[in-house]
Short mmCIF file of C-alpha atoms in Angstrom, two decimals:
data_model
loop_
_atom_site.label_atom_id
_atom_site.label_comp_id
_atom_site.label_asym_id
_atom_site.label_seq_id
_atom_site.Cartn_x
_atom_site.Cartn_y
_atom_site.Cartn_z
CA UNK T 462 -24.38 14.75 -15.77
CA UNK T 463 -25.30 11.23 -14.66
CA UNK T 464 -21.64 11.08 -14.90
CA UNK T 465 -21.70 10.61 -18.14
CA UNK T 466 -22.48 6.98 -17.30
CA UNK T 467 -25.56 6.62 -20.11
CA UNK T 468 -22.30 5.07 -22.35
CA UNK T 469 -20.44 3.64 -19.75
CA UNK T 470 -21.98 2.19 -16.66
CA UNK T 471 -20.60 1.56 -13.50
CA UNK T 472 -18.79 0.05 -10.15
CA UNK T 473 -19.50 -1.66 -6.18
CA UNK T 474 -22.47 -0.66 -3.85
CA UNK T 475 -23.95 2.18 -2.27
CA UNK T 476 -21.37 2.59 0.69
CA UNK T 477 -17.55 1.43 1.29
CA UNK T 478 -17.04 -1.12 4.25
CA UNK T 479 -14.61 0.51 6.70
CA UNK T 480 -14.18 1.70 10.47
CA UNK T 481 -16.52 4.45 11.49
CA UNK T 482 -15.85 7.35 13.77
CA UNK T 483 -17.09 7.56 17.26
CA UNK T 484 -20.70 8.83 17.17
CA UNK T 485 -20.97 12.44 17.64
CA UNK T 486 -18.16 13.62 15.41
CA UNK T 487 -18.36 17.15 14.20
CA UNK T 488 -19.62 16.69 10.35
CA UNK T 489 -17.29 19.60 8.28
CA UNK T 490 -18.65 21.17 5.60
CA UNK T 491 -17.81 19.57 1.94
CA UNK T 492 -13.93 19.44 1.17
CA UNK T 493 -13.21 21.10 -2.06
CA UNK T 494 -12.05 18.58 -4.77
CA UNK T 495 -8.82 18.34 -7.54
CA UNK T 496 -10.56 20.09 -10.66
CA UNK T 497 -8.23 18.21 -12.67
CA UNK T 498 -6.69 14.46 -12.25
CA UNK T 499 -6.00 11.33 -14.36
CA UNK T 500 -6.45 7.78 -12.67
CA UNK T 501 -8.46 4.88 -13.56
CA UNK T 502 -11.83 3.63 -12.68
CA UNK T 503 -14.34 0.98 -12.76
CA UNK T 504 -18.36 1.65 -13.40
CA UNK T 505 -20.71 -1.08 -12.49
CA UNK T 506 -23.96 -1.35 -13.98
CA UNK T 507 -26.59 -3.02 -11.30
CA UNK T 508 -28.77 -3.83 -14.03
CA UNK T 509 -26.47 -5.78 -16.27
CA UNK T 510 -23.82 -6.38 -14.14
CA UNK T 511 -21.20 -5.81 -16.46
CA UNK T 512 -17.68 -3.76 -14.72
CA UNK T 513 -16.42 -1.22 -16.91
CA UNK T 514 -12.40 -0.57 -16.67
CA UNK T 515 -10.89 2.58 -17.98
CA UNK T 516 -8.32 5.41 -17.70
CA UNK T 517 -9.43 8.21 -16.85
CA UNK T 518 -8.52 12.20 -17.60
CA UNK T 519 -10.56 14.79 -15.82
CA UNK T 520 -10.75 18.23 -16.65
CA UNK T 521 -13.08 20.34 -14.51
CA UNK T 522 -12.17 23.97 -15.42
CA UNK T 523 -12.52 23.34 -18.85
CA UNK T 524 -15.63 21.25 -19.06
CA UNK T 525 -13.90 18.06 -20.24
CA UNK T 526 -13.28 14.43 -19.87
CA UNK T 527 -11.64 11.50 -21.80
CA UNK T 528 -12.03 7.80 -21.13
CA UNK T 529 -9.98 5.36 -22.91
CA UNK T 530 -11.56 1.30 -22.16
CA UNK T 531 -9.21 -1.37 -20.61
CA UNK T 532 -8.79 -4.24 -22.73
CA UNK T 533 -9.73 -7.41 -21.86
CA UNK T 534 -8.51 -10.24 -23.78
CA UNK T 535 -11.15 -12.83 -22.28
CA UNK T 536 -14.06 -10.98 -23.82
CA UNK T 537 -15.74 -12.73 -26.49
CA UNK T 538 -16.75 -10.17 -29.46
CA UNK T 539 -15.99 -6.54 -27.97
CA UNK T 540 -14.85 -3.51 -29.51
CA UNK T 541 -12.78 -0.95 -26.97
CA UNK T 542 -13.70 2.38 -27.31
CA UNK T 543 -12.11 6.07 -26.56
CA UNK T 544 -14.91 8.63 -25.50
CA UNK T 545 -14.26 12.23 -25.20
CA UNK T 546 -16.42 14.74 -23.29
CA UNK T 547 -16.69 18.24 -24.01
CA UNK T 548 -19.00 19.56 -22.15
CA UNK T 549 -18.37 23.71 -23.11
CA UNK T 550 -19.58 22.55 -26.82
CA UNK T 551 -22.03 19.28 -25.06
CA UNK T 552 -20.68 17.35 -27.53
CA UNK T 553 -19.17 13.21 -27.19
CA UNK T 554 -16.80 12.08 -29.37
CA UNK T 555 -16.61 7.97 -29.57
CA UNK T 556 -13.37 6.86 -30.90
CA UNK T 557 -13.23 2.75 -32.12
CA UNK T 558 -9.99 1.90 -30.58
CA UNK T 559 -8.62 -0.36 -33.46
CA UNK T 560 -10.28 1.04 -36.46
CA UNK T 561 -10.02 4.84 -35.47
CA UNK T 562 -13.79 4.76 -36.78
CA UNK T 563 -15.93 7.60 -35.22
CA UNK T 564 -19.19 8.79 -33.91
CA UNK T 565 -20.27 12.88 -32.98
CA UNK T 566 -23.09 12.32 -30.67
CA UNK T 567 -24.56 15.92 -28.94
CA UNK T 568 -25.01 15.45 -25.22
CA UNK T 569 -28.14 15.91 -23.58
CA UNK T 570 -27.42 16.29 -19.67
CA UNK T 571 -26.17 19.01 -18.13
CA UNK T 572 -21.70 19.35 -17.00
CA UNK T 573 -21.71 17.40 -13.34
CA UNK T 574 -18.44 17.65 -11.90
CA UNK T 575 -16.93 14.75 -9.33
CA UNK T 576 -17.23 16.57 -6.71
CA UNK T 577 -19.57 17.27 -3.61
CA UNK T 578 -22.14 19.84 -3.76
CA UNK T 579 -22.25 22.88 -1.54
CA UNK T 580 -25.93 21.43 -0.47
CA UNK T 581 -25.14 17.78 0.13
CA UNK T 582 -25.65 15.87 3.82
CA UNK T 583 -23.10 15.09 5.33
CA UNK T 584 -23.49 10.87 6.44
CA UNK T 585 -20.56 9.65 7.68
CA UNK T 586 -16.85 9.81 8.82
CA UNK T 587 -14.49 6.15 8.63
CA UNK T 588 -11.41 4.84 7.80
CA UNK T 589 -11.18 2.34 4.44
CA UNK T 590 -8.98 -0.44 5.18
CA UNK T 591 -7.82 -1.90 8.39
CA UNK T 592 -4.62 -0.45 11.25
CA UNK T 593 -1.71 0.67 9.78
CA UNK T 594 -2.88 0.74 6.15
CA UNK T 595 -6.36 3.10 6.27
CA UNK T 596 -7.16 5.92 4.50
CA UNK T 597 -9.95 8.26 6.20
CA UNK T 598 -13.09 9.54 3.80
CA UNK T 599 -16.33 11.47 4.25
CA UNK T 600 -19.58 9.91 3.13
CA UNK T 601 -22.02 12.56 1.43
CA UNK T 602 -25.03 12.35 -0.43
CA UNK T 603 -28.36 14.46 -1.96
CA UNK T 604 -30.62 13.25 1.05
CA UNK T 605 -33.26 15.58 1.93
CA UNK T 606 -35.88 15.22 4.56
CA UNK T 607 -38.75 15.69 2.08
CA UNK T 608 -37.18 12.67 0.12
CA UNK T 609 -37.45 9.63 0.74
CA UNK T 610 -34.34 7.77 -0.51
CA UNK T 611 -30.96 9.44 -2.09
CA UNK T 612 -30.36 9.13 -5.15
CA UNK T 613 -26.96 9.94 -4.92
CA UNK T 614 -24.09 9.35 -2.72
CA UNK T 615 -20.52 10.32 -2.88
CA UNK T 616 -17.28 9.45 -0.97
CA UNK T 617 -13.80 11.35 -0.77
CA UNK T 618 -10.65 11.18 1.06
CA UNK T 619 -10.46 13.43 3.90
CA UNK T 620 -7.07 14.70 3.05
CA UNK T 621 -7.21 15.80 -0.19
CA UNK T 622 -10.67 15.22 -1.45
CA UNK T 623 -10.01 12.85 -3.99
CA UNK T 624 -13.03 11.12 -5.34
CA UNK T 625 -13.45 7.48 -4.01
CA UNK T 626 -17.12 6.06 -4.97
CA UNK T 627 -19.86 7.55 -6.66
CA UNK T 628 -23.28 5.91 -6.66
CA UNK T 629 -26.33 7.35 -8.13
CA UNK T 630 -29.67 5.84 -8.96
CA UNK T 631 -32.03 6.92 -11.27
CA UNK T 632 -36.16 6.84 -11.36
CA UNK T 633 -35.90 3.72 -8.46
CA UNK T 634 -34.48 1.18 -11.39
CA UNK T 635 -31.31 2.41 -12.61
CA UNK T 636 -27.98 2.13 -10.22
CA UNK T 637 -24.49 2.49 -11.52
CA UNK T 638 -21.52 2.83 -9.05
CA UNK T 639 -18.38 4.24 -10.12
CA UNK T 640 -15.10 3.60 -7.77
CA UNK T 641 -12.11 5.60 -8.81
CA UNK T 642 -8.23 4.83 -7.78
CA UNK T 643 -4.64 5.47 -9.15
CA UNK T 644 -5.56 9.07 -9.16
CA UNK T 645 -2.80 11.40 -10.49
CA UNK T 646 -3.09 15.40 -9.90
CA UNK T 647 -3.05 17.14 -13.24
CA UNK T 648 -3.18 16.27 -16.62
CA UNK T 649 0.09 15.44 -18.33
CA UNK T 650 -0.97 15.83 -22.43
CA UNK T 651 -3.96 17.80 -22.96
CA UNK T 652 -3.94 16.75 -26.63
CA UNK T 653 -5.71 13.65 -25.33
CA UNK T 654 -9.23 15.45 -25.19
CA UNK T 655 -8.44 16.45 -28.92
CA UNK T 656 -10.51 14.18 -31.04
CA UNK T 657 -8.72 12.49 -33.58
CA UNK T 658 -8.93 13.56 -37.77
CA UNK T 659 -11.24 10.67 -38.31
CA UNK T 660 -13.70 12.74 -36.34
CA UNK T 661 -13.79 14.91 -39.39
CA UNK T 662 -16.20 13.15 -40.84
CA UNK T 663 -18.03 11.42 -37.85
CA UNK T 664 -20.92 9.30 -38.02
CA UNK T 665 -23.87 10.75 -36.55
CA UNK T 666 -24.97 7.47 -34.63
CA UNK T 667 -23.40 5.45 -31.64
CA UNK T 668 -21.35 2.46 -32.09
CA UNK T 669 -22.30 -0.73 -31.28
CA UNK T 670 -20.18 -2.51 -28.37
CA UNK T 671 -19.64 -5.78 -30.66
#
């Protein structure tokens, strides 16, 4: 899915700083991860360097997801958007925040859930964050001996296999980053991945950000 990142680009490096495990630690096999969640997150484009801000509302068993653009006051000409996912029809909706203007754009990649793929290599084992107040992940990623480089990497709590960093690079030029927190189990109104009446009659084309 390029997590769905092609309209909203992404956050922080290819790895997390943090305390690593003594070498030699078993590597499990991938944790199994929340199929639904609301939280926030921040996508960082390495091309433009622009941060993205948003909350977040995941869906997984139904195919689904619904970003709604933090405001920020200190941006000079910038529209705020509300996208909607649905992946079971591979359609986007993009919602102008202020105007309730419109767009129906069909998508074109494939439904990619946040989590980590049965096949994925298993990298590393650390702690985020320093003694006392640490949280420990797993690093995975799409590495394959044949390959030379990943192209994607993913990290998630130990615990409960919450999504922590997601970094993917495409065709050696294109790197977005997406770091997740404030994450929520569940979804608390579903009506949020309902598109709103002005959809009705939806522009066929994307909307500009300013």
């Amino acid at each position: 899915m390029y997590r769905l990142l092609l309209v909203f680009l992404a956050a922080a490096g290819t790895s997390v700083l943090g305390v690593p495990r003594p070498e030699g630690s078993p590597a499990a096999a991938p944790c199994l991860a929340p199929p639904q969640w609301e939280g926030r997150w921040v996508l960082y484009d390495h091309g433009t360097g622009r941060n993205n801000r948003a909350a977040v509302s995941y869906d997984g068993l139904n195919r689904r997801i619904r970003v709604l653009q933090q405001h920020k006051k200190h941006t000079p000409c910038q529209r705020f958007f509300e996208y909607i996912y649905l992946y079971q029809n591979m359609v986007m909706f993009q919602i102008d925040q202020k105007t309730k203007e419109c767009s129906k754009i069909a998508l074109t990649d494939a439904w990619d859930p946040f989590d980590i793929p049965d096949n994925s290599t298993f990298e590393d084992q650390y702690f985020i964050g320093g003694p006392g107040d640490s949280v420990e992940v797993q690093e995975w990623s799409d590495r394959k001996p044949a390959r030379q480089h990943e192209t994607w990497v993913g990290i998630y709590t130990l615990k409960d296999c919450y999504p922590v960093q997601e970094t993917y690079t495409r065709n050696s030029s294109v790197t977005t980053s997406t770091r997740f927190f404030n994450l929520q189990l569940g979804i608390s109104d579903p009506d949020v991945f309902t598109p709103p009446s002005t959809c009705q009659s939806a522009r066929p084309d994307r909307m500009a950000d300013c």
